[in-house]
Coordinates of C-alpha atoms in Angstrom, one line a residue:
M5 CA 6.9 4.8 19.8
S6 CA 9.9 2.5 20.3
A7 CA 11.4 0.3 17.6
D8 CA 11.3 -3.4 17.9
I9 CA 14.5 -5.4 18.3
N10 CA 15.3 -8.5 16.2
R11 CA 18.6 -9.8 17.4
F12 CA 19.6 -13.5 17.7
I13 CA 22.9 -14.8 19.1
C14 CA 23.9 -18.4 19.3
S15 CA 26.7 -20.9 18.8
G16 CA 26.5 -24.3 17.1
R17 CA 27.8 -26.5 14.4
L18 CA 27.2 -26.5 10.7
S19 CA 25.0 -29.5 10.0
S20 CA 25.2 -29.1 6.3
S21 CA 27.8 -27.9 3.8
P22 CA 27.5 -24.2 2.7
D23 CA 25.6 -23.8 -0.5
L24 CA 26.9 -20.7 -2.5
K25 CA 24.8 -19.2 -5.2
K26 CA 24.9 -16.0 -7.3
V27 CA 21.6 -14.2 -7.9
I28 CA 21.3 -11.6 -10.6
K29 CA 18.4 -9.1 -10.5
G30 CA 18.7 -6.6 -13.3
D31 CA 22.3 -5.4 -13.4
K32 CA 23.0 -6.2 -9.7
E33 CA 24.6 -9.5 -8.7
T34 CA 24.2 -10.8 -5.1
V35 CA 26.1 -13.7 -3.7
T36 CA 24.2 -15.8 -1.2
C37 CA 25.2 -18.7 1.0
K38 CA 22.8 -21.0 2.9
F39 CA 23.7 -23.6 5.5
N40 CA 22.0 -25.4 8.4
L41 CA 23.1 -24.7 12.0
A42 CA 22.6 -27.2 14.8
V43 CA 22.2 -25.5 18.2
N44 CA 22.2 -27.7 21.3
G45 CA 19.4 -27.1 23.9
I46 CA 20.2 -25.7 27.3
Y47 CA 18.0 -28.1 29.3
S48 CA 17.9 -31.1 27.0
K49 CA 20.2 -32.8 24.6
Q50 CA 17.9 -32.1 21.7
A51 CA 19.3 -29.7 19.1
S52 CA 17.4 -27.1 17.2
F53 CA 18.2 -26.7 13.5
F54 CA 18.1 -23.3 11.7
Q55 CA 18.7 -22.4 8.1
V56 CA 21.2 -19.5 8.0
T57 CA 21.5 -17.1 5.0
C58 CA 24.4 -14.8 4.5
F59 CA 25.3 -12.5 1.6
N60 CA 28.2 -11.2 -0.6
K61 CA 31.7 -11.3 0.9
Q62 CA 30.3 -12.9 4.1
A63 CA 28.8 -15.7 1.9
E64 CA 32.1 -16.1 0.1
F65 CA 34.0 -16.4 3.4
V66 CA 31.6 -19.0 4.7
A67 CA 31.8 -21.1 1.5
K68 CA 35.6 -21.0 1.5
Y69 CA 36.5 -21.5 5.2
L70 CA 33.6 -23.3 6.9
Q71 CA 32.3 -26.8 6.3
K72 CA 29.9 -29.3 7.9
G73 CA 30.9 -29.9 11.5
R74 CA 32.6 -26.6 12.2
R75 CA 31.6 -24.7 15.3
I76 CA 30.6 -21.1 14.9
M77 CA 29.2 -18.2 16.9
L78 CA 26.6 -16.3 15.0
E79 CA 24.7 -13.0 15.4
G80 CA 21.8 -12.1 13.2
A81 CA 18.1 -11.5 12.8
L82 CA 15.3 -14.0 12.7
Q83 CA 13.2 -14.1 9.6
Q84 CA 10.0 -16.0 9.2
S85 CA 9.0 -17.4 5.8
R86 CA 5.5 -18.7 5.0
Y87 CA 4.7 -20.9 2.1
K88 CA 2.3 -23.6 0.8
D89 CA 3.5 -27.1 0.6
E90 CA 2.6 -29.5 -2.3
N91 CA -0.7 -30.4 -0.5
G92 CA -1.8 -26.8 -0.3
K93 CA -1.1 -26.6 3.4
Y94 CA 0.3 -23.4 4.8
C95 CA 3.7 -23.8 6.5
S96 CA 6.0 -21.5 8.4
N97 CA 9.7 -21.6 9.0
V98 CA 12.0 -19.4 11.0
G99 CA 15.6 -18.9 9.7
I100 CA 18.5 -16.6 10.5
I101 CA 19.9 -13.8 8.4
A102 CA 23.5 -13.7 9.5
Q103 CA 25.1 -10.4 10.4
T104 CA 28.3 -11.7 12.2
I105 CA 29.8 -15.1 11.9
M106 CA 32.8 -16.2 13.9
A107 CA 34.6 -19.6 13.5
C108 CA 35.2 -20.9 17.0
D109 CA 37.4 -24.0 16.4
S110 CA 40.5 -24.5 14.3
K111 CA 40.7 -26.8 11.3
H112 CA 44.0 -28.7 11.1
E113 CA 44.2 -29.5 7.5
E114 CA 46.7 -28.4 4.8
N115 CA 45.8 -25.1 3.1
E116 CA 43.3 -24.2 5.8
I117 CA 43.4 -21.5 8.4
Q118 CA 44.9 -22.9 11.6
D119 CA 44.3 -21.7 15.2
T120 CA 42.4 -18.7 13.9
A121 CA 39.6 -16.7 15.3
A122 CA 38.0 -15.9 12.0
Y123 CA 34.9 -13.9 11.6
V124 CA 33.0 -11.9 9.1
S125 CA 30.8 -9.1 10.0
S126 CA 28.2 -7.7 7.7
S127 CA 27.5 -4.0 7.3
M128 CA 24.6 -4.6 5.0
D129 CA 20.9 -4.1 5.8
I130 CA 19.0 -7.2 6.8
S131 CA 17.7 -7.7 3.2
G132 CA 21.3 -8.5 2.3
L133 CA 21.2 -6.5 -0.9
E134 CA 23.9 -4.0 0.2
G135 CA 27.6 -4.6 0.5
A136 CA 29.4 -6.6 3.3
D137 CA 32.7 -6.1 5.0
F138 CA 35.1 -9.1 5.4
Y139 CA 37.3 -9.4 8.4
L140 CA 39.8 -12.1 9.2
E141 CA 41.8 -11.9 12.3
N142 CA 44.7 -14.3 13.1
P143 CA 46.0 -13.9 16.7
N144 CA 49.2 -15.8 15.7
A145 CA 50.2 -13.2 13.1

């Protein structure tokens, strides 16, 4: 029996500011960051919007260096969530659990990273409850 593959790669722009939160379960603290990503269509000008979730050091990186309007490249896994709305109707949403995030443009503001290909890659399992590695590369260094 072969394993299923759940891999999603896209580029787009943050359509919301990153929302950083700390979640404590028992004696374990997990840092989460959520933001919306607008991805332009291939054959139409209509964008698709996805909620992206990242964890721990990756979440801290996103909250510190990325803001609404920044272009990123993202690799992750799709995750479906199901819920009941206030009217009792069942709803479904597909979001992305980020595994790698790469900033694709430079932000020319004081105290910001300039002309940088910055990315953060996660070594955590998809549940995001394990650790993450933080990578920041500056080709001008």
